[in-house]
Coordinates of C-alpha atoms in Angstrom, one line a residue:
Chain A
M27 CA -0.1 -0.4 -0.4
K28 CA 2.9 2.3 1.2
F29 CA 4.5 1.8 -2.0
L30 CA 1.4 2.3 -4.1
Q31 CA 0.6 5.5 -2.6
S32 CA 4.8 6.8 -2.8
V33 CA 4.4 5.7 -6.5
G34 CA 1.0 7.9 -7.2
A35 CA 2.3 10.9 -5.0
N36 CA 5.6 10.9 -7.2
T37 CA 3.8 10.8 -10.7
L38 CA 1.3 13.4 -9.2
A39 CA 4.7 15.4 -8.9
K40 CA 6.4 15.0 -11.8
V41 CA 3.2 15.9 -13.6
S42 CA 2.9 18.6 -11.1
A43 CA 6.5 19.7 -12.1
A44 CA 6.1 19.6 -16.1
G45 CA 2.7 21.2 -15.8
R46 CA 4.6 24.5 -13.5
A47 CA 7.9 24.1 -16.2
A48 CA 5.3 24.8 -19.4
L49 CA 3.2 27.7 -17.7
M50 CA 6.9 28.9 -16.6
L51 CA 7.8 28.9 -20.6
F52 CA 4.9 29.8 -21.7
G53 CA 4.9 32.8 -19.2
A54 CA 8.1 33.9 -20.8
L55 CA 7.6 34.0 -24.2
A56 CA 3.8 34.6 -24.4
A57 CA 4.7 38.4 -24.3
V58 CA 6.3 40.4 -27.0
P59 CA 9.8 41.3 -26.7
K60 CA 10.8 45.1 -26.1
A61 CA 14.0 46.6 -27.2
K62 CA 15.3 46.7 -24.0
N63 CA 14.4 42.9 -23.6
I64 CA 16.8 42.4 -26.8
R65 CA 19.7 43.8 -25.3
L66 CA 19.4 41.8 -22.3
T67 CA 19.1 38.5 -24.4
I68 CA 22.0 40.1 -26.2
R69 CA 24.1 40.1 -23.0
Q70 CA 23.1 36.6 -22.0
V71 CA 24.1 35.1 -25.2
Y72 CA 27.4 36.6 -24.6
V73 CA 27.2 34.9 -21.0
V74 CA 26.0 31.4 -21.8
G75 CA 27.0 31.7 -25.5
V76 CA 30.6 33.3 -26.3
Q77 CA 32.2 32.7 -22.6
S78 CA 31.5 28.9 -23.6
L79 CA 33.4 28.8 -26.7
L80 CA 36.8 27.9 -25.4
I81 CA 35.9 24.7 -24.1
I82 CA 33.5 23.8 -26.9
I83 CA 36.8 24.6 -29.3
V84 CA 39.1 22.8 -27.2
S85 CA 36.7 20.3 -27.1
G86 CA 35.8 20.1 -30.4
L87 CA 40.0 20.3 -31.8
F88 CA 40.7 17.1 -29.3
I89 CA 37.4 14.3 -30.6
G90 CA 38.4 15.8 -33.9
M91 CA 41.9 14.9 -33.6
V92 CA 40.7 11.0 -32.1
M93 CA 38.6 10.3 -34.5
A94 CA 40.6 11.0 -37.8
L95 CA 44.0 8.5 -35.3
Q96 CA 41.0 6.2 -34.8
G97 CA 39.4 6.2 -38.1
Y98 CA 42.9 6.2 -39.9
T99 CA 43.8 3.1 -38.2
I100 CA 40.8 1.1 -39.1
L101 CA 40.5 2.6 -42.8
V102 CA 44.1 2.3 -43.7
D103 CA 43.7 -2.0 -43.3
Y104 CA 41.2 -1.7 -46.1
G105 CA 43.4 1.1 -47.6
A106 CA 40.4 3.8 -47.8
E107 CA 42.1 6.2 -46.0
G108 CA 40.6 8.8 -48.6
S109 CA 37.2 8.2 -46.4
L110 CA 38.8 9.6 -43.7
G111 CA 37.1 13.2 -44.6
P112 CA 33.9 12.1 -44.5
M113 CA 33.6 9.9 -41.8
V114 CA 35.1 13.0 -39.5
A115 CA 32.4 15.4 -40.7
L116 CA 29.7 13.1 -40.8
S117 CA 30.0 11.7 -37.0
L118 CA 30.7 15.5 -36.2
L119 CA 27.6 17.1 -38.1
R120 CA 25.5 14.6 -37.4
E121 CA 25.7 13.6 -34.4
L122 CA 28.7 14.3 -31.7
G123 CA 29.0 18.1 -33.0
P124 CA 25.0 18.5 -31.7
V125 CA 25.6 15.5 -29.0
V126 CA 28.5 16.8 -27.1
T127 CA 27.6 20.3 -27.4
A128 CA 24.5 20.0 -25.5
L129 CA 26.4 17.6 -23.2
L130 CA 29.0 20.1 -22.6
F131 CA 26.9 23.3 -22.5
A132 CA 24.3 21.7 -19.9
G133 CA 27.4 20.9 -17.6
R134 CA 29.3 24.6 -18.7
A135 CA 25.9 27.0 -19.2
G136 CA 23.1 25.1 -17.9
S137 CA 24.2 24.7 -14.0
A138 CA 24.9 28.5 -13.8
L139 CA 22.2 29.5 -15.0
T140 CA 20.4 27.0 -12.5
A141 CA 22.7 28.1 -9.8
E142 CA 22.1 31.8 -10.9
I143 CA 19.0 31.7 -11.1
G144 CA 18.4 29.9 -8.0
L145 CA 20.4 32.0 -5.8
M146 CA 18.1 34.9 -7.0
K147 CA 15.1 33.2 -6.1
A148 CA 16.9 32.6 -2.5
T149 CA 18.1 36.4 -2.3
E150 CA 14.8 37.5 -2.9
Q151 CA 15.4 38.7 -6.1
L152 CA 12.4 37.2 -8.1
S153 CA 10.4 38.2 -5.8
S154 CA 11.6 41.9 -5.4
L155 CA 11.3 42.6 -9.1
E156 CA 7.6 41.0 -8.9
M157 CA 6.8 43.6 -6.3
M158 CA 8.6 46.8 -8.4
A159 CA 6.2 45.4 -11.4
V160 CA 8.4 44.0 -13.2
D161 CA 7.9 40.1 -14.2
P162 CA 10.5 38.1 -13.8
L163 CA 9.8 35.3 -16.3
R164 CA 9.9 38.4 -19.0
R165 CA 12.9 39.8 -17.2
V166 CA 14.7 36.7 -16.4
V167 CA 13.6 34.0 -17.6
A168 CA 13.2 34.7 -21.6
P169 CA 16.5 36.3 -22.4
R170 CA 17.8 33.4 -21.1
F171 CA 15.4 31.0 -22.5
W172 CA 16.2 32.8 -26.4
A173 CA 20.3 33.1 -25.1
G174 CA 20.3 29.6 -25.2
M175 CA 18.1 28.8 -28.3
I176 CA 20.5 31.3 -30.0
S177 CA 24.2 30.0 -29.3
M178 CA 23.4 26.2 -28.9
P179 CA 23.0 25.4 -32.9
M180 CA 26.5 28.4 -33.5
L181 CA 28.0 26.3 -30.4
A182 CA 27.9 23.0 -32.4
L183 CA 28.8 24.2 -35.6
I184 CA 31.8 25.7 -34.5
F185 CA 32.4 22.4 -32.5
S186 CA 31.7 20.4 -35.8
A187 CA 34.1 23.3 -37.9
V188 CA 36.8 22.8 -35.0
G189 CA 36.6 19.2 -35.1
I190 CA 36.9 18.9 -38.7
L191 CA 39.6 20.9 -38.7
G192 CA 41.2 18.9 -35.6
G193 CA 40.8 15.6 -38.1
H194 CA 43.0 17.4 -40.9
L195 CA 45.5 18.3 -38.1
V196 CA 46.1 14.7 -37.3
G197 CA 44.8 13.0 -40.9
V198 CA 46.5 14.9 -43.6
D199 CA 49.6 16.7 -41.6
W200 CA 50.7 13.7 -39.3
L201 CA 49.6 10.8 -40.9
G202 CA 49.9 11.5 -44.7
V203 CA 46.5 11.2 -45.6
D204 CA 46.2 12.8 -49.0
A205 CA 44.7 16.5 -48.4
G206 CA 42.5 17.1 -52.2
S207 CA 40.9 13.5 -51.1
Y208 CA 40.1 14.5 -47.2
W209 CA 38.7 17.6 -48.5
S210 CA 37.3 16.6 -52.0
I211 CA 35.3 13.8 -50.6
M212 CA 34.0 15.3 -47.7
Q213 CA 32.3 18.2 -50.0
S214 CA 30.4 15.7 -52.2
T215 CA 29.3 12.9 -49.5
V216 CA 28.2 15.8 -46.8
D217 CA 24.5 16.7 -48.0
W218 CA 23.3 20.3 -46.8
D219 CA 20.0 18.9 -46.0
K220 CA 20.3 16.0 -44.4
D221 CA 23.6 16.3 -42.6
V222 CA 23.7 20.0 -42.3
V223 CA 20.5 21.0 -41.5
N224 CA 19.6 17.7 -39.7
G225 CA 22.1 18.4 -37.2
I226 CA 21.5 22.4 -36.9
I227 CA 17.7 20.9 -35.9
K228 CA 19.1 18.3 -33.6
S229 CA 21.1 21.1 -32.0
L230 CA 17.7 23.5 -31.6
V231 CA 15.8 20.5 -30.1
F232 CA 19.0 20.4 -27.6
A233 CA 18.8 23.7 -26.7
L234 CA 15.1 23.9 -26.0
V235 CA 15.4 21.1 -23.8
V236 CA 18.6 21.8 -21.8
T237 CA 17.7 25.6 -21.1
W238 CA 14.5 24.9 -20.3
I239 CA 15.4 22.4 -17.3
A240 CA 18.3 24.5 -16.8
I241 CA 16.0 27.6 -16.3
F242 CA 13.3 25.5 -15.1
K243 CA 15.3 23.6 -11.8
G244 CA 16.2 27.3 -10.7
Y245 CA 13.3 28.7 -10.8
D246 CA 11.6 25.8 -8.8
S247 CA 14.3 25.0 -6.1
I248 CA 14.4 25.0 -2.5
P249 CA 15.7 28.5 -2.0
T250 CA 18.2 27.0 0.3
S251 CA 22.0 25.7 -0.4
E252 CA 20.9 22.6 -0.5
G253 CA 18.0 22.3 -2.6
I254 CA 20.3 25.0 -5.5
S255 CA 22.7 22.0 -5.2
K256 CA 20.2 19.6 -5.6
A257 CA 18.7 21.1 -8.7
T258 CA 22.0 22.1 -9.9
T259 CA 23.0 18.8 -9.7
E260 CA 19.7 17.6 -11.6
T261 CA 20.0 20.1 -14.2
V262 CA 23.1 18.6 -15.5
V263 CA 21.7 14.7 -14.7
F264 CA 18.5 15.3 -16.6
S265 CA 19.7 17.4 -19.3
S266 CA 22.1 14.8 -20.4
L267 CA 19.4 12.1 -20.1
A268 CA 17.3 14.4 -22.0
V269 CA 19.8 14.7 -25.2
L270 CA 21.2 11.5 -25.3
G271 CA 17.5 9.7 -25.1
L272 CA 16.5 12.6 -27.9
D273 CA 19.6 11.9 -30.0
F274 CA 18.6 8.4 -30.4
V275 CA 15.1 9.5 -31.5
L276 CA 15.9 12.2 -33.6
T277 CA 18.8 9.9 -35.6
A278 CA 16.1 7.2 -35.7
L279 CA 13.1 10.1 -37.2
M280 CA 16.0 11.8 -39.2
F281 CA 18.2 8.8 -40.5
G282 CA 16.5 5.5 -39.6
I283 CA 14.0 5.0 -42.5
E284 CA 16.3 5.8 -45.9
Chain B
M14 CA -11.6 56.9 2.1
D15 CA -8.6 56.3 5.4
N16 CA -7.5 53.0 5.3
L17 CA -4.9 52.0 2.2
V18 CA -5.2 48.9 3.3
E19 CA -8.2 46.6 4.5
I20 CA -7.5 42.8 5.2
D21 CA -11.0 41.8 6.4
N22 CA -11.9 38.2 7.6
M23 CA -8.9 36.6 5.8
T24 CA -7.3 33.1 5.7
F25 CA -4.5 31.6 4.4
R26 CA -3.4 28.0 4.9
R27 CA -0.3 26.5 3.4
V28 CA -1.3 22.9 2.3
D29 CA -2.6 21.8 5.5
R30 CA -0.8 24.5 7.7
V31 CA -3.3 27.5 8.7
I32 CA -1.1 30.6 9.0
Y33 CA -4.1 32.9 9.3
D34 CA -7.7 32.2 10.9
G35 CA -10.4 35.1 9.6
I36 CA -8.3 38.4 10.5
S37 CA -9.3 41.6 10.4
L38 CA -6.4 44.7 9.9
H39 CA -6.5 48.4 8.5
V40 CA -3.8 50.2 7.6
P41 CA -5.0 54.3 7.8
K42 CA -3.3 56.0 5.3
G43 CA -0.1 58.2 6.5
K44 CA 0.7 56.4 9.2
I45 CA 3.0 53.7 10.4
T46 CA 1.5 50.7 11.1
A47 CA 3.3 47.9 12.9
V48 CA 2.9 44.4 12.4
M49 CA 4.4 42.6 15.9
G50 CA 4.8 38.3 16.4
P51 CA 7.0 36.0 17.1
S52 CA 9.2 34.3 14.2
G53 CA 7.5 31.8 12.2
I54 CA 4.2 33.1 12.6
G55 CA 4.2 34.4 8.9
K56 CA 4.7 37.6 9.1
T57 CA 6.4 37.8 5.6
T58 CA 3.8 35.9 4.3
L59 CA 1.6 39.1 5.1
L60 CA 3.8 41.4 3.3
K61 CA 3.2 38.8 0.5
L62 CA -0.8 38.6 0.5
I63 CA -0.7 42.5 0.9
G64 CA 1.2 42.4 -2.5
G65 CA -0.6 40.1 -4.1
Q66 CA 2.1 37.4 -4.5
L67 CA 0.1 34.7 -2.4
T68 CA -3.9 34.5 -2.3
P69 CA -6.0 34.4 0.7
D70 CA -8.5 30.8 0.8
A71 CA -11.0 33.2 2.4
G72 CA -11.8 36.7 3.2
D73 CA -11.1 39.7 0.9
I74 CA -7.4 42.2 1.1
C75 CA -8.1 45.5 -0.3
F76 CA -5.4 48.3 -1.3
A77 CA -6.9 51.6 -1.9
G78 CA -10.3 50.4 -1.9
D79 CA -9.4 47.8 -4.9
S80 CA -9.3 44.1 -4.0
V81 CA -5.9 42.8 -4.7
V82 CA -7.4 39.2 -4.5
S83 CA -9.6 39.9 -7.3
M84 CA -7.5 41.6 -9.7
S85 CA -6.6 40.7 -13.1
R86 CA -2.4 40.0 -13.5
S87 CA -2.2 43.9 -15.1
Q88 CA -4.4 45.9 -12.8
L89 CA -2.3 43.7 -10.1
Y90 CA 1.6 45.1 -12.0
K91 CA -0.6 48.7 -12.0
A92 CA -1.6 48.8 -8.2
R93 CA 2.5 47.3 -7.6
R94 CA 3.5 50.3 -8.7
R95 CA 2.1 52.1 -6.1
M96 CA 3.6 49.9 -3.0
S97 CA 7.2 49.1 -2.6
M98 CA 8.4 46.1 0.2
L99 CA 11.6 46.6 1.6
F100 CA 13.1 42.6 1.9
Q101 CA 15.1 41.8 4.9
S102 CA 17.7 40.5 2.9
G103 CA 17.3 43.8 0.8
A104 CA 17.1 42.0 -2.2
L105 CA 20.0 44.4 -4.5
F106 CA 20.4 43.2 -7.5
T107 CA 24.0 41.7 -7.4
D108 CA 24.7 42.4 -10.4
M109 CA 24.5 46.3 -10.6
S110 CA 26.1 49.2 -8.5
V111 CA 23.8 51.0 -5.9
F112 CA 23.4 53.9 -8.3
D113 CA 21.5 51.0 -11.3
N114 CA 19.7 49.2 -8.4
V115 CA 18.2 52.3 -7.7
A116 CA 17.7 53.6 -11.4
F117 CA 16.3 49.8 -11.7
P118 CA 12.3 50.8 -11.6
L119 CA 12.7 54.3 -13.1
R120 CA 14.4 52.7 -16.1
E121 CA 11.3 50.1 -16.1
H122 CA 8.7 52.3 -15.8
T123 CA 9.1 55.2 -16.8
R124 CA 10.7 56.7 -19.8
L125 CA 12.7 59.6 -18.0
S126 CA 16.1 61.0 -20.1
E127 CA 19.4 59.4 -18.3
D128 CA 20.1 63.1 -17.2
V129 CA 16.5 63.3 -14.9
I130 CA 17.1 59.9 -13.5
A131 CA 20.8 60.2 -12.4
T132 CA 18.8 63.2 -10.5
I133 CA 16.7 61.2 -9.1
V134 CA 18.5 58.6 -8.0
A135 CA 21.2 61.1 -6.4
L136 CA 18.4 62.8 -4.2
K137 CA 16.7 59.0 -3.5
L138 CA 20.8 58.6 -2.4
Q139 CA 20.5 61.5 -0.2
A140 CA 18.2 60.5 1.8
V141 CA 19.1 57.5 2.9
G142 CA 22.8 59.0 3.2
L143 CA 24.3 56.8 0.3
R144 CA 25.3 59.6 -2.4
G145 CA 28.8 58.5 -1.9
A146 CA 28.5 54.9 -1.9
A147 CA 26.4 55.3 -5.7
S148 CA 29.3 53.3 -7.9
L149 CA 29.7 50.6 -5.0
M150 CA 28.6 47.5 -5.6
P151 CA 26.3 45.6 -2.9
S152 CA 28.6 42.8 -2.1
E153 CA 30.9 46.0 -1.1
L154 CA 28.2 46.8 1.1
S155 CA 27.1 46.4 5.3
G156 CA 24.2 44.9 6.1
G157 CA 22.8 48.3 7.1
M158 CA 24.1 49.7 4.1
A159 CA 22.5 47.7 2.1
R160 CA 19.5 47.8 3.3
R161 CA 19.6 51.6 3.4
A162 CA 20.4 51.1 -0.5
A163 CA 17.6 48.9 -0.9
L164 CA 15.4 51.3 0.6
A165 CA 16.4 54.2 -1.8
R166 CA 15.2 51.8 -4.5
A167 CA 11.8 51.0 -2.7
I168 CA 11.0 55.1 -2.9
A169 CA 13.1 55.7 -6.4
L170 CA 9.2 55.6 -8.0
D171 CA 7.5 57.6 -4.7
P172 CA 5.2 54.9 -3.9
D173 CA 2.1 55.5 -2.0
L174 CA 2.8 52.4 0.5
I175 CA 6.3 50.9 1.6
M176 CA 6.5 47.8 3.2
Y177 CA 9.5 47.0 5.5
D178 CA 9.9 43.1 5.7
E179 CA 12.2 42.5 9.4
P180 CA 14.1 46.3 9.0
F181 CA 15.7 46.1 12.1
A182 CA 17.1 42.1 12.2
G183 CA 21.1 42.0 12.4
Q184 CA 21.3 45.3 12.3
D185 CA 23.8 46.9 14.9
P186 CA 22.5 49.6 17.5
I187 CA 23.6 52.3 14.9
S188 CA 22.1 51.4 11.6
M189 CA 19.3 50.2 13.4
G190 CA 19.0 53.9 15.0
V191 CA 19.8 55.2 11.5
L192 CA 16.8 52.8 10.4
V193 CA 14.7 54.0 12.4
K194 CA 14.9 57.3 12.3
L195 CA 14.6 57.0 8.0
I196 CA 11.5 55.4 8.4
R197 CA 9.8 57.9 10.5
E198 CA 11.2 60.4 8.5
L199 CA 10.6 58.9 5.0
N200 CA 6.5 58.7 5.7
D201 CA 6.1 61.8 7.3
A202 CA 8.3 63.7 4.1
L203 CA 6.6 61.6 1.4
D204 CA 3.9 61.3 2.9
L205 CA 3.7 57.8 2.6
T206 CA 1.6 54.6 4.2
S207 CA 4.4 52.6 5.8
I208 CA 3.8 48.6 7.1
V209 CA 6.7 47.3 9.9
V210 CA 6.2 43.7 10.2
T211 CA 9.1 43.1 13.2
H212 CA 9.7 41.3 16.1
D213 CA 11.6 44.5 17.9
V214 CA 9.5 45.6 20.4
K215 CA 11.4 48.3 21.9
E216 CA 12.2 50.1 18.6
V217 CA 8.8 49.7 17.1
L218 CA 7.3 51.6 19.8
T219 CA 8.9 54.6 19.5
I220 CA 7.8 55.2 16.0
A221 CA 4.3 53.1 15.3
D222 CA 1.0 55.4 15.0
Y223 CA -0.6 51.8 15.6
I224 CA 0.2 48.3 16.3
Y225 CA -1.3 45.1 16.0
I226 CA 0.2 42.1 17.5
L227 CA 0.1 38.4 16.0
A228 CA 0.1 34.8 17.5
D229 CA -2.0 31.7 17.3
K230 CA -3.3 32.5 13.4
R231 CA -5.0 35.7 15.1
I232 CA -4.6 39.1 15.9
I233 CA -4.1 38.9 19.9
G234 CA -3.7 42.6 20.5
E235 CA -3.8 45.9 18.9
G236 CA -3.8 49.7 19.9
T237 CA -1.7 52.5 19.9
A238 CA 2.1 52.1 21.6
D239 CA 0.9 53.1 25.2
Q240 CA -2.3 50.8 24.6
I241 CA -0.3 47.8 24.5
R242 CA 2.4 48.8 26.8
N243 CA -0.6 48.5 29.1
S244 CA -2.2 45.9 27.3
E245 CA -4.0 43.4 30.0
S246 CA -3.2 40.4 27.7
E247 CA -1.2 37.8 29.3
L248 CA -0.1 37.2 25.2
V249 CA 0.8 40.8 24.5
Q250 CA 2.7 40.9 28.2
Q251 CA 4.7 38.2 27.3
F252 CA 5.6 39.3 23.9
L253 CA 6.6 42.2 25.3
K254 CA 8.8 41.4 28.1
G255 CA 10.5 38.4 26.4
E256 CA 9.5 35.9 28.7
A257 CA 10.4 32.6 27.7
D258 CA 7.2 30.6 29.0
G259 CA 3.8 31.7 28.9
P260 CA 0.9 31.5 26.9
V261 CA 3.2 30.5 24.0
P262 CA 4.9 27.8 25.6
F263 CA 8.7 27.4 25.5
H264 CA 7.8 23.4 24.5
Y265 CA 7.2 22.5 21.0
P266 CA 4.0 20.0 21.5
A267 CA 5.4 16.5 22.6
N268 CA 4.5 13.6 24.7
P269 CA 5.9 13.7 28.4
L270 CA 9.5 13.3 28.9
E271 CA 8.8 10.6 31.2
S272 CA 7.3 8.5 28.6
S273 CA 9.8 9.1 26.1
L274 CA 12.1 7.8 28.4
F275 CA 10.8 5.7 30.0
G276 CA 8.1 4.4 28.2
G277 CA 10.1 2.7 25.6
E278 CA 8.9 4.8 22.9
Q279 CA 11.5 5.2 19.9

């Protein structure tokens, strides 16, 4: 009986949290953005996007380099090292770019968003905004949400581009794959709609999920040090799992049925 | 109409716990009304109810004659421009300087030029004695200064009503004196109406025009400072004198100690 009760209570809590999350997002996005909010959004793009550039570039470089190294040792056995370019490019554009960027974004920017909004709640800044007749959803939540949506696809593209250059560095410059075939086979294999656009769609979906989770967890956190630490952890865990799960679904939809 | 805020037979619950059970309270215009009571009684909740951040389960709360409870969202936001609240922590925006904090409500709600805003902010900061601290960040302020800066922000839009949430909590005697003086002077100079929620008996008795004492979900005493001092209610006297035991018991409700020690109860 107790078990059933706890299952029921948990389900109810989850459903009502989902409802609160939807209301929060709706409340934040229903308004027509004002010039002032656009300035706030640009500032947030700097915080969550530009300041994430370093980790994205370094990670992209190393992942590209590792893929070239691994790919080369496999492909060279079949004399197919010319296909190194498309292999690196396709894996990055279709999968690793959006997915790893989203995971890094959740750890770097998502956790910061949760902690920031949670602390604003704990220090009564959100309450005081409300009492000053300024809607915290529009003032605090909306700019951060849009900043996430704008930054993530760009970060994913930068990640892929740097990764391809990293693959070039290892494959062409160090292991001696022909530069012409690296680029030209990549050019003929990579399809704009199927690969690049699908990758961007993926990262838009991930941006929505990660930013939404991060902001909601902060907004809905229990305003104590323990509550905020729990919310920050949950942001990283939930958004990472959501990204990986959704990636499978999206991949199945985009590439599963040929 | 003489009352700016009228609370009528209001009941408020948090989950299963009753916080207020049918209380009625009036805040006359132009006066300082104090609400006292032991901590944990929900005094901050009362201010949030007046500000429309929480909704009562029964009864009505009126601000300037209009019911806060039945206001639409846009009406509520309009009404909030006429009230302001000084939070216990000050709640300054930590990413802005003192100047920008005070300028914030002006920039949000008016179309004044930056020159005019700078003048208004300077005057408000002068009123709380912090004009020289305009460029400091909130993290560089002491607790008392932060509260005064927040006070300058609270009066930036010249509200009709200002609500102080525990303004004296955790202040040293000097900043306590400064705040007491400020609350009185601002109320009279700006023709404000003030609600001070606090448990600092001595300070509040010196400045409040009318006092309500809350305990046990209801109002246990009300009156002017003299009436409160001479109240015959045991509960009021316990609160004023700060006695550890009395009608408000020292012990949280529990089984008798003997039974928990020897009765085998876990």
